[in-house]
Coordinates of N, CA and C and ligand atoms in Angstrom, one line a residue:
M1 N -1.0 -26.1 3.5 CA -0.7 -25.6 2.2 C -1.1 -26.7 1.2
K2 N -1.9 -26.3 0.2 CA -2.3 -27.3 -0.8 C -1.6 -27.1 -2.1
W3 N -1.0 -28.1 -2.7 CA -0.2 -27.9 -3.9 C -0.9 -28.5 -5.1
E4 N -0.9 -27.8 -6.2 CA -1.4 -28.4 -7.5 C -0.3 -28.1 -8.5
S5 N 0.1 -29.2 -9.2 CA 1.1 -29.1 -10.2 C 0.5 -29.2 -11.6
F6 N 1.1 -28.4 -12.5 CA 0.6 -28.4 -13.9 C 1.7 -28.6 -14.9
D7 N 1.4 -29.2 -16.0 CA 2.4 -29.6 -17.0 C 3.0 -28.4 -17.7
N8 N 2.2 -27.3 -17.8 CA 2.7 -26.1 -18.5 C 2.0 -24.9 -17.9
Y9 N 2.5 -23.7 -18.4 CA 2.1 -22.4 -17.9 C 0.6 -22.2 -18.3
E10 N 0.2 -22.7 -19.5 CA -1.2 -22.5 -19.9 C -2.2 -23.1 -18.9
A11 N -1.9 -24.3 -18.5 CA -2.8 -25.1 -17.6 C -2.8 -24.3 -16.2
L12 N -1.6 -23.9 -15.8 CA -1.6 -23.2 -14.5 C -2.4 -21.9 -14.6
S13 N -2.3 -21.2 -15.7 CA -3.0 -19.9 -15.9 C -4.5 -20.1 -15.9
A14 N -4.9 -21.2 -16.6 CA -6.4 -21.6 -16.7 C -6.9 -21.8 -15.3
R15 N -6.2 -22.6 -14.5 CA -6.6 -22.9 -13.1 C -6.7 -21.6 -12.3
A16 N -5.7 -20.8 -12.4 CA -5.7 -19.5 -11.6 C -6.9 -18.6 -12.0
A17 N -7.2 -18.6 -13.3 CA -8.3 -17.8 -13.8 C -9.6 -18.3 -13.2
E18 N -9.7 -19.7 -13.2 CA -10.9 -20.3 -12.6 C -11.1 -19.9 -11.2
L19 N -10.0 -19.9 -10.4 CA -10.1 -19.5 -9.0 C -10.5 -18.1 -8.9
F20 N -9.9 -17.2 -9.7 CA -10.2 -15.8 -9.7 C -11.7 -15.5 -10.0
L21 N -12.2 -16.1 -11.1 CA -13.6 -15.9 -11.5 C -14.5 -16.6 -10.5
G22 N -14.1 -17.7 -10.0 CA -14.9 -18.4 -9.0 C -15.1 -17.5 -7.7
A23 N -14.1 -16.8 -7.4 CA -14.2 -16.0 -6.2 C -15.1 -14.8 -6.4
I24 N -15.2 -14.3 -7.6 CA -16.1 -13.2 -7.9 C -17.5 -13.8 -8.0
H25 N -17.6 -15.0 -8.5 CA -19.0 -15.6 -8.6 C -19.5 -15.8 -7.2
D26 N -18.7 -16.3 -6.3 CA -19.1 -16.6 -4.9 C -19.4 -15.3 -4.1
D27 N -18.6 -14.2 -4.4 CA -18.8 -13.0 -3.7 C -18.5 -11.8 -4.7
P28 N -19.5 -11.3 -5.3 CA -19.3 -10.2 -6.3 C -18.6 -9.0 -5.7
R29 N -18.6 -8.9 -4.3 CA -17.9 -7.7 -3.7 C -16.6 -8.1 -3.1
I30 N -16.0 -9.1 -3.7 CA -14.7 -9.7 -3.2 C -13.6 -8.6 -3.2
V31 N -12.7 -8.6 -2.3 CA -11.5 -7.7 -2.2 C -10.3 -8.6 -2.6
F32 N -9.7 -8.3 -3.7 CA -8.5 -9.1 -4.2 C -7.2 -8.4 -3.8
G33 N -6.2 -9.1 -3.5 CA -4.9 -8.7 -3.4 C -4.3 -9.1 -4.8
L34 N -3.6 -8.3 -5.5 CA -3.2 -8.6 -6.9 C -1.7 -8.5 -7.1
P35 N -1.1 -9.4 -7.8 CA 0.3 -9.4 -8.1 C 0.6 -8.9 -9.5
T36 N 1.9 -8.6 -9.7 CA 2.4 -8.2 -11.1 C 3.5 -9.2 -11.4
G37 N 4.3 -8.9 -12.4 CA 5.4 -9.8 -12.8 C 4.9 -10.6 -14.0
R38 N 5.7 -11.5 -14.5 CA 5.4 -12.3 -15.7 C 4.3 -13.3 -15.4
T39 N 4.4 -14.0 -14.2 CA 3.6 -15.1 -13.9 C 2.1 -14.9 -14.1
P40 N 1.5 -13.8 -13.5 CA 0.1 -13.8 -13.6 C -0.5 -13.3 -14.9
I41 N 0.3 -13.0 -15.9 CA -0.2 -12.5 -17.2 C -1.2 -13.4 -17.8
G42 N -0.9 -14.7 -17.8 CA -1.8 -15.7 -18.4 C -3.1 -15.7 -17.7
M43 N -3.1 -15.6 -16.4 CA -4.3 -15.5 -15.6 C -5.2 -14.3 -16.0
Y44 N -4.5 -13.1 -16.0 CA -5.2 -11.9 -16.4 C -5.8 -12.0 -17.8
D45 N -5.0 -12.6 -18.7 CA -5.5 -12.7 -20.1 C -6.8 -13.5 -20.2
R46 N -6.8 -14.6 -19.4 CA -8.1 -15.4 -19.4 C -9.2 -14.7 -18.7
V47 N -8.9 -14.0 -17.6 CA -10.0 -13.3 -16.9 C -10.6 -12.2 -17.8
V48 N -9.7 -11.5 -18.6 CA -10.1 -10.5 -19.5 C -11.0 -11.1 -20.6
A49 N -10.5 -12.2 -21.1 CA -11.2 -12.8 -22.3 C -12.7 -13.2 -21.8
I50 N -12.9 -13.6 -20.6 CA -14.2 -14.0 -20.2 C -15.0 -12.7 -19.7
C51 N -14.3 -11.8 -19.0 CA -15.0 -10.7 -18.5 C -15.4 -9.6 -19.6
S52 N -14.7 -9.7 -20.7 CA -15.1 -8.7 -21.7 C -16.3 -9.2 -22.5
R53 N -16.6 -10.5 -22.3 CA -17.8 -11.1 -22.9 C -19.0 -10.8 -21.9
Q54 N -18.7 -11.0 -20.6 CA -19.8 -10.8 -19.6 C -19.4 -9.5 -18.9
Y55 N -19.8 -8.4 -19.5 CA -19.3 -7.1 -19.0 C -19.9 -6.7 -17.7
H56 N -19.7 -7.4 -16.7 CA -20.2 -7.0 -15.3 C -19.4 -7.7 -14.3
C57 N -18.4 -8.5 -14.6 CA -17.6 -9.2 -13.7 C -17.1 -8.4 -12.5
F58 N -16.6 -7.2 -12.8 CA -15.9 -6.4 -11.8 C -16.7 -5.3 -11.2
T59 N -18.0 -5.2 -11.5 CA -18.7 -4.0 -11.1 C -18.5 -3.6 -9.6
E60 N -18.5 -4.6 -8.7 CA -18.4 -4.4 -7.3 C -17.1 -4.9 -6.7
V61 N -16.2 -5.3 -7.5 CA -15.0 -5.9 -7.0 C -14.0 -4.7 -6.6
T62 N -13.3 -5.0 -5.5 CA -12.2 -4.1 -5.1 C -10.9 -4.8 -5.2
T63 N -9.9 -4.0 -5.6 CA -8.5 -4.7 -5.8 C -7.5 -3.8 -5.1
F64 N -6.5 -4.5 -4.5 CA -5.3 -3.8 -3.9 C -4.1 -4.5 -4.5
N65 N -3.3 -3.7 -5.2 CA -2.0 -4.3 -5.7 C -1.0 -4.5 -4.6
L66 N -0.2 -5.5 -4.7 CA 0.8 -5.8 -3.6 C 1.8 -4.7 -3.5
D67 N 2.2 -4.2 -4.6 CA 3.4 -3.3 -4.6 C 3.5 -2.3 -5.7
E68 N 4.4 -1.4 -5.6 CA 4.6 -0.4 -6.7 C 6.1 0.1 -6.5
Y69 N 6.7 0.5 -7.6 CA 8.0 1.1 -7.5 C 7.9 2.5 -6.9
A70 N 8.9 2.9 -6.1 CA 8.9 4.3 -5.6 C 9.6 5.2 -6.6
G71 N 9.1 6.5 -6.7 CA 9.8 7.5 -7.4 C 9.4 7.6 -8.9
I72 N 8.5 6.7 -9.3 CA 8.0 6.8 -10.7 C 6.5 7.0 -10.6
S73 N 5.9 7.7 -11.6 CA 4.5 8.0 -11.6 C 3.7 6.8 -12.2
C74 N 2.4 6.9 -12.0 CA 1.5 5.9 -12.6 C 1.7 5.7 -14.1
D75 N 1.9 6.8 -14.8 CA 2.0 6.6 -16.3 C 3.4 6.3 -16.8
H76 N 4.3 6.0 -15.9 CA 5.6 5.6 -16.3 C 5.5 4.2 -16.9
P77 N 6.1 3.9 -18.1 CA 5.9 2.6 -18.8 C 6.3 1.4 -17.9
G78 N 7.2 1.6 -17.0 CA 7.6 0.4 -16.1 C 6.8 0.3 -14.8
S79 N 5.9 1.2 -14.6 CA 5.2 1.1 -13.3 C 4.2 0.0 -13.3
Y80 N 3.9 -0.5 -12.1 CA 2.9 -1.6 -11.9 C 1.5 -1.0 -12.2
C81 N 1.4 0.3 -12.1 CA 0.1 0.9 -12.5 C -0.2 0.8 -14.0
T82 N 0.9 1.0 -14.8 CA 0.8 0.8 -16.2 C 0.5 -0.7 -16.5
Y83 N 1.2 -1.6 -15.9 CA 1.1 -3.0 -16.0 C -0.4 -3.4 -15.8
M84 N -1.0 -2.9 -14.7 CA -2.3 -3.3 -14.4 C -3.4 -2.8 -15.4
R85 N -3.1 -1.5 -15.9 CA -4.0 -1.0 -16.9 C -3.9 -1.9 -18.1
E86 N -2.7 -2.2 -18.5 CA -2.5 -3.0 -19.8 C -3.1 -4.4 -19.7
H87 N -2.9 -5.0 -18.6 CA -3.2 -6.4 -18.5 C -4.6 -6.7 -17.9
L88 N -5.2 -5.7 -17.2 CA -6.5 -6.0 -16.6 C -7.4 -4.7 -16.6
F89 N -7.1 -3.7 -16.0 CA -8.1 -2.6 -15.7 C -8.7 -2.0 -16.9
D90 N -7.9 -1.8 -18.0 CA -8.4 -1.2 -19.2 C -9.4 -2.0 -20.0
H91 N -9.5 -3.3 -19.6 CA -10.3 -4.2 -20.3 C -11.6 -4.8 -19.6
V92 N -11.7 -4.4 -18.3 CA -12.8 -4.8 -17.6 C -13.6 -3.7 -16.9
D93 N -14.7 -3.9 -16.4 CA -15.6 -2.8 -15.9 C -15.3 -2.5 -14.4
V94 N -14.0 -2.6 -14.0 CA -13.6 -2.3 -12.6 C -13.9 -0.8 -12.4
D95 N -14.4 -0.5 -11.2 CA -14.5 0.9 -10.8 C -13.1 1.4 -10.4
R96 N -12.6 2.4 -11.1 CA -11.2 2.8 -10.9 C -11.0 3.3 -9.4
K97 N -12.0 3.7 -8.8 CA -11.9 4.2 -7.4 C -11.7 3.0 -6.5
R98 N -12.0 1.8 -6.9 CA -11.9 0.6 -6.1 C -10.6 -0.2 -6.5
A99 N -9.9 0.3 -7.5 CA -8.7 -0.4 -8.0 C -7.5 0.3 -7.4
H100 N -6.9 -0.2 -6.3 CA -5.9 0.5 -5.5 C -4.5 0.0 -5.9
I101 N -3.6 1.0 -6.0 CA -2.2 0.7 -6.2 C -1.4 1.8 -5.4
P102 N -0.4 1.4 -4.6 CA 0.3 2.4 -3.9 C 0.8 3.5 -4.8
D103 N 0.8 4.7 -4.4 CA 1.3 5.8 -5.2 C 2.8 6.0 -5.0
G104 N 3.6 5.5 -5.9 CA 5.0 5.5 -5.8 C 5.6 6.9 -5.9
K105 N 4.8 7.9 -6.3 CA 5.2 9.2 -6.5 C 4.7 10.1 -5.4
A106 N 4.1 9.6 -4.4 CA 3.5 10.4 -3.3 C 4.7 11.2 -2.6
E107 N 4.3 12.4 -2.2 CA 5.4 13.2 -1.6 C 5.9 12.6 -0.3
D108 N 5.0 12.1 0.5 CA 5.3 11.5 1.8 C 5.0 10.0 1.7
L109 N 6.1 9.2 1.4 CA 5.9 7.8 1.1 C 5.4 7.0 2.3
A110 N 5.9 7.4 3.5 CA 5.5 6.8 4.7 C 4.0 7.0 5.0
A111 N 3.5 8.2 4.7 CA 2.1 8.5 4.9 C 1.3 7.7 3.9
E112 N 1.8 7.6 2.7 CA 1.1 6.8 1.6 C 1.0 5.3 2.1
C113 N 2.0 4.8 2.7 CA 1.9 3.4 3.2 C 0.9 3.2 4.2
A114 N 0.8 4.2 5.2 CA -0.2 4.2 6.2 C -1.6 4.3 5.6
R115 N -1.7 5.2 4.6 CA -3.0 5.4 4.0 C -3.5 4.1 3.3
Y116 N -2.5 3.4 2.7 CA -2.8 2.1 2.0 C -3.3 1.1 3.0
E117 N -2.7 0.9 4.1 CA -3.1 0.0 5.1 C -4.5 0.3 5.6
R118 N -4.8 1.6 5.8 CA -6.1 2.0 6.2 C -7.2 1.7 5.1
A119 N -6.8 1.9 3.9 CA -7.8 1.6 2.8 C -8.1 0.2 2.7
I120 N -7.1 -0.7 3.0 CA -7.4 -2.1 3.0 C -8.4 -2.5 4.1
R121 N -8.1 -1.9 5.3 CA -9.0 -2.1 6.4 C -10.4 -1.6 6.2
N122 N -10.5 -0.4 5.6 CA -11.8 0.2 5.3 C -12.6 -0.6 4.3
A123 N -11.9 -1.3 3.5 CA -12.6 -2.2 2.5 C -13.0 -3.5 3.1
G124 N -12.7 -3.7 4.3 CA -13.1 -5.0 5.0 C -12.0 -6.0 5.0
G125 N -10.8 -5.6 4.6 CA -9.6 -6.6 4.6 C -9.6 -7.4 3.3
L126 N -8.4 -8.0 3.0 CA -8.2 -8.7 1.7 C -9.0 -10.0 1.8
G127 N -9.7 -10.4 0.8 CA -10.5 -11.6 0.8 C -9.6 -12.7 0.1
L128 N -9.2 -12.5 -1.1 CA -8.3 -13.5 -1.8 C -7.1 -12.8 -2.4
T129 N -5.9 -13.2 -2.0 CA -4.7 -12.6 -2.5 C -4.0 -13.6 -3.4
F130 N -3.7 -13.1 -4.6 CA -2.8 -13.9 -5.5 C -1.4 -13.4 -5.3
L131 N -0.4 -14.3 -5.3 CA 1.0 -13.9 -5.2 C 1.8 -14.5 -6.3
G132 N 2.9 -13.9 -6.6 CA 3.9 -14.5 -7.4 C 5.1 -14.8 -6.5
L133 N 6.1 -15.5 -7.0 CA 7.2 -15.8 -6.2 C 8.5 -15.4 -6.8
G134 N 9.3 -14.6 -6.1 CA 10.6 -14.2 -6.6 C 11.6 -15.4 -6.5
R135 N 12.6 -15.3 -7.3 CA 13.6 -16.4 -7.3 C 14.2 -16.6 -5.9
N136 N 14.3 -15.5 -5.1 CA 14.9 -15.6 -3.8 C 13.8 -15.8 -2.7
G137 N 12.6 -16.2 -3.2 CA 11.6 -16.4 -2.2 C 10.8 -15.2 -1.8
H138 N 11.0 -14.0 -2.5 CA 10.3 -12.9 -2.1 C 8.8 -12.9 -2.5
I139 N 8.0 -12.3 -1.7 CA 6.5 -12.2 -2.0 C 6.2 -10.7 -1.9
G140 N 5.5 -10.2 -2.9 CA 5.4 -8.7 -3.1 C 6.8 -8.3 -3.3
F141 N 7.3 -7.3 -2.6 CA 8.7 -6.9 -2.6 C 9.3 -7.1 -1.2
N142 N 8.8 -8.1 -0.5 CA 9.4 -8.5 0.8 C 10.5 -9.4 0.6
E143 N 11.7 -8.8 0.7 CA 12.9 -9.5 0.4 C 13.4 -10.4 1.6
P144 N 14.3 -11.3 1.4 CA 14.8 -12.1 2.5 C 15.2 -11.2 3.7
G145 N 14.8 -11.7 4.9 CA 15.1 -10.9 6.1 C 13.9 -10.1 6.6
T146 N 12.8 -10.0 5.8 CA 11.6 -9.2 6.2 C 10.9 -9.9 7.4
P147 N 10.6 -9.1 8.4 CA 9.9 -9.7 9.5 C 8.5 -10.1 9.1
F148 N 8.0 -11.2 9.6 CA 6.7 -11.8 9.2 C 5.6 -10.9 9.7
D149 N 5.8 -10.0 10.6 CA 4.7 -9.1 11.0 C 4.8 -7.7 10.4
S150 N 5.6 -7.6 9.3 CA 5.8 -6.3 8.6 C 4.5 -5.9 8.0
R151 N 4.3 -4.5 7.9 CA 3.2 -3.9 7.3 C 3.6 -3.2 6.0
T152 N 2.7 -2.6 5.3 CA 3.0 -1.8 4.1 C 4.0 -0.7 4.4
R153 N 5.1 -0.7 3.6 CA 6.2 0.2 3.9 C 7.1 0.4 2.6
V154 N 8.1 1.3 2.8 CA 9.0 1.5 1.7 C 10.2 0.5 1.9
V155 N 10.6 -0.1 0.8 CA 11.7 -1.1 0.9 C 12.8 -0.8 -0.1
S156 N 14.0 -1.2 0.1 CA 15.1 -1.2 -0.9 C 15.0 -2.5 -1.6
L157 N 15.2 -2.4 -2.9 CA 15.2 -3.6 -3.7 C 16.6 -4.2 -3.8
T158 N 16.7 -5.6 -3.8 CA 18.0 -6.2 -3.9 C 18.5 -6.1 -5.3
A159 N 19.8 -6.2 -5.5 CA 20.4 -6.2 -6.8 C 19.8 -7.3 -7.7
S160 N 19.6 -8.5 -7.1 CA 19.0 -9.6 -8.0 C 17.6 -9.3 -8.4
T161 N 16.8 -8.7 -7.6 CA 15.4 -8.3 -8.0 C 15.4 -7.2 -9.0
R162 N 16.3 -6.3 -8.9 CA 16.4 -5.2 -9.9 C 16.8 -5.8 -11.2
T163 N 17.8 -6.7 -11.2 CA 18.2 -7.3 -12.5 C 17.1 -8.1 -13.1
A164 N 16.4 -8.9 -12.2 CA 15.3 -9.7 -12.8 C 14.2 -8.9 -13.4
N165 N 14.0 -7.7 -12.9 CA 12.9 -6.8 -13.4 C 13.4 -5.8 -14.4
A166 N 14.6 -5.8 -14.8 CA 15.2 -4.8 -15.7 C 14.5 -4.7 -17.0
S167 N 14.0 -5.8 -17.5 CA 13.4 -5.8 -18.9 C 12.2 -4.8 -19.0
C168 N 11.6 -4.5 -17.8 CA 10.4 -3.6 -17.9 C 10.9 -2.1 -18.0
F169 N 12.1 -1.9 -17.9 CA 12.6 -0.5 -18.0 C 13.5 -0.3 -19.2
A170 N 13.1 0.5 -20.1 CA 13.8 0.6 -21.4 C 15.2 1.0 -21.2
D171 N 15.5 1.9 -20.2 CA 16.9 2.3 -20.0 C 17.6 1.4 -19.0
G172 N 17.0 0.3 -18.6 CA 17.6 -0.6 -17.6 C 17.7 0.0 -16.2
E173 N 17.2 1.2 -16.1 CA 17.3 1.9 -14.8 C 16.1 1.6 -13.9
V174 N 16.2 0.5 -13.2 CA 15.1 0.0 -12.3 C 15.2 0.8 -11.0
P175 N 14.0 1.3 -10.5 CA 14.1 2.1 -9.3 C 14.7 1.3 -8.2
R176 N 15.3 2.0 -7.2 CA 16.0 1.3 -6.1 C 15.1 1.0 -4.9
E177 N 13.9 1.7 -4.9 CA 13.0 1.4 -3.8 C 11.6 1.2 -4.3
A178 N 10.8 0.6 -3.4 CA 9.4 0.3 -3.8 C 8.6 0.4 -2.5
I179 N 7.2 0.5 -2.7 CA 6.3 0.3 -1.6 C 5.7 -1.1 -1.7
T180 N 5.7 -1.8 -0.7 CA 5.1 -3.1 -0.7 C 4.2 -3.4 0.5
M181 N 3.1 -4.1 0.3 CA 2.4 -4.6 1.4 C 3.4 -5.5 2.2
G182 N 3.2 -5.5 3.6 CA 4.1 -6.3 4.4 C 3.6 -7.8 4.4
I183 N 4.5 -8.6 4.9 CA 4.1 -10.0 5.1 C 2.9 -10.2 6.0
G184 N 2.9 -9.4 7.1 CA 1.8 -9.4 8.0 C 0.5 -9.0 7.4
T185 N 0.6 -8.0 6.5 CA -0.6 -7.5 5.7 C -1.1 -8.7 4.8
I186 N -0.2 -9.3 4.1 CA -0.6 -10.4 3.2 C -1.2 -11.6 4.0
L187 N -0.6 -11.9 5.1 CA -1.1 -13.0 5.9 C -2.5 -12.8 6.5
E188 N -2.9 -11.6 6.5 CA -4.3 -11.3 7.0 C -5.4 -11.6 5.9
S189 N -4.9 -11.8 4.7 CA -5.9 -12.1 3.6 C -6.6 -13.4 4.0
R190 N -7.9 -13.5 3.7 CA -8.6 -14.7 4.2 C -8.1 -16.0 3.4
S191 N -7.8 -15.8 2.1 CA -7.3 -16.9 1.3 C -6.1 -16.4 0.5
I192 N -5.2 -17.3 0.2 CA -4.0 -16.9 -0.6 C -3.8 -18.0 -1.7
V193 N -3.5 -17.5 -2.9 CA -3.1 -18.4 -4.0 C -1.7 -18.0 -4.5
L194 N -0.7 -18.8 -4.4 CA 0.6 -18.5 -4.8 C 0.8 -19.1 -6.2
L195 N 1.2 -18.3 -7.2 CA 1.5 -18.8 -8.6 C 3.0 -18.9 -8.8
V196 N 3.4 -20.1 -9.1 CA 4.9 -20.3 -9.3 C 5.2 -20.8 -10.7
S197 N 5.8 -20.0 -11.5 CA 6.2 -20.5 -12.9 C 7.4 -19.7 -13.3
G198 N 8.1 -20.2 -14.2 CA 9.3 -19.4 -14.7 C 10.6 -20.1 -14.3
S199 N 11.6 -19.8 -15.1 CA 12.9 -20.4 -14.8 C 13.6 -19.8 -13.6
G200 N 14.4 -20.7 -13.0 CA 15.2 -20.2 -11.8 C 14.5 -20.2 -10.5
K201 N 13.3 -20.9 -10.5 CA 12.5 -20.9 -9.3 C 12.5 -22.3 -8.6
E202 N 13.3 -23.2 -9.2 CA 13.3 -24.6 -8.7 C 13.8 -24.6 -7.3
D203 N 14.8 -23.9 -6.9 CA 15.3 -23.9 -5.5 C 14.3 -23.4 -4.6
A204 N 13.6 -22.3 -5.0 CA 12.6 -21.7 -4.1 C 11.4 -22.7 -3.9
V205 N 11.1 -23.5 -4.9 CA 10.0 -24.5 -4.8 C 10.4 -25.6 -3.8
V206 N 11.6 -26.1 -4.0 CA 12.1 -27.1 -3.1 C 12.1 -26.6 -1.6
R207 N 12.5 -25.4 -1.5 CA 12.6 -24.8 -0.1 C 11.2 -24.7 0.5
L208 N 10.2 -24.3 -0.4 CA 8.9 -24.1 0.1 C 8.2 -25.4 0.4
R209 N 8.6 -26.5 -0.3 CA 8.0 -27.8 0.0 C 8.5 -28.3 1.3
G210 N 9.6 -27.8 1.7 CA 10.2 -28.3 3.0 C 9.4 -27.7 4.2
R211 N 9.8 -27.9 5.3 CA 9.1 -27.5 6.5 C 9.6 -26.2 7.1
E212 N 10.8 -25.7 6.6 CA 11.4 -24.6 7.1 C 10.5 -23.3 7.2
I213 N 10.5 -22.7 8.3 CA 9.8 -21.4 8.5 C 10.8 -20.4 9.0
N214 N 11.2 -19.5 8.1 CA 12.4 -18.7 8.4 C 12.3 -17.3 7.6
E215 N 12.6 -16.3 8.3 CA 12.5 -14.9 7.7 C 13.5 -14.8 6.5
A216 N 14.5 -15.6 6.5 CA 15.5 -15.6 5.4 C 14.8 -16.1 4.1
F217 N 13.6 -16.7 4.2 CA 12.9 -17.2 3.0 C 11.5 -16.7 3.2
P218 N 11.2 -15.5 2.6 CA 9.9 -14.8 2.9 C 8.7 -15.7 2.6
A219 N 8.7 -16.5 1.5 CA 7.5 -17.3 1.2 C 7.1 -18.3 2.3
S220 N 8.1 -18.7 3.1 CA 7.9 -19.7 4.1 C 6.9 -19.2 5.2
A221 N 6.6 -17.9 5.2 CA 5.6 -17.3 6.1 C 4.2 -17.9 5.8
L222 N 4.1 -18.3 4.5 CA 2.8 -18.8 4.1 C 2.4 -20.1 4.8
H223 N 3.4 -20.8 5.4 CA 3.1 -22.0 6.2 C 2.3 -21.6 7.4
L224 N 2.3 -20.4 7.8 CA 1.6 -19.9 9.0 C 0.2 -19.6 8.8
H225 N -0.2 -19.7 7.5 CA -1.6 -19.3 7.1 C -2.4 -20.6 6.9
G226 N -3.7 -20.6 7.2 CA -4.5 -21.8 7.1 C -5.1 -22.1 5.7
D227 N -5.0 -21.2 4.8 CA -5.7 -21.4 3.5 C -4.9 -20.9 2.4
V228 N -3.9 -21.7 2.0 CA -3.0 -21.3 0.9 C -3.0 -22.4 -0.1
Q229 N -3.2 -22.0 -1.3 CA -3.0 -22.9 -2.5 C -1.8 -22.5 -3.3
V230 N -1.0 -23.5 -3.6 CA 0.2 -23.2 -4.5 C 0.0 -23.8 -5.8
L231 N 0.0 -23.1 -6.9 CA -0.1 -23.6 -8.2 C 1.3 -23.5 -8.8
V232 N 1.8 -24.7 -9.3 CA 3.2 -24.6 -9.8 C 3.3 -25.3 -11.2
S233 N 4.0 -24.7 -12.1 CA 4.2 -25.4 -13.4 C 5.7 -25.4 -13.7
Ligands
GLP1 C1 8.5 -9.0 -8.8 C2 7.2 -8.6 -8.0 C3 6.6 -9.7 -7.3 C4 6.5 -10.9 -8.3 C5 7.9 -11.4 -8.6 C6 8.0 -12.5 -9.6 O1 9.6 -8.5 -8.2 N1 7.3 -7.5 -7.1 O2 5.3 -9.4 -6.8 O3 5.8 -12.0 -7.7 O4 8.7 -10.3 -9.0 O5 8.0 -12.1 -10.9 P1 7.8 -13.0 -12.1 O6 6.4 -13.6 -12.1 O7 8.1 -12.1 -13.3 O8 8.8 -14.1 -12.0

């Protein structure tokens, strides 16, 4: 695990955008795993600023979002689908057929999870996955206790995660379930970049810098992967 520390969020975001764009430069057909939350917004802003000048960045890029809330549709203001349109997809030349997000409104959620796993495999697997970090160490929506070999599935959200994400829901009614890639799915990505910024994450960072590998702390699974960069501000 390689660590890079930054004085502020702007510097972290600039480095993350550099890694993002560098990956497209090295392989225009890259398959990204993409996060949501507050942390990656600065990265997406910078990627958009550059890619709207060079309108061909995303022509052959494929993306898979890590997670989506269950029970709400793509056009719900709090959905990650809306988030991705606002922060990235509406501003770049990505082929919408290659920009994948789990369908939280699918009639059969288990079938949707299996379909998502198949789609990742059919795309050749994840090349570079960006992750954010929850205060309790969650990655995607894999909460403490998640098996490290878990695959894409429906999960219940913890009360603390629902509170942390309440601001995205006007009525404060955060969905109780979500679809998330599993930790096993994430670990199969060829490279991983973990972005850590925001208040309340100090304990999680100290824990991750330690050697503990424990399902009680989901991000510690990243110690099992050979190519992880952690950017922290
Ligand atoms: C959410 C998302 C995660 C994200 C995390 C951190 O629950 N499902 O993928 O990494 O919270 O969010 P933030 O960057 O807003 O702190």
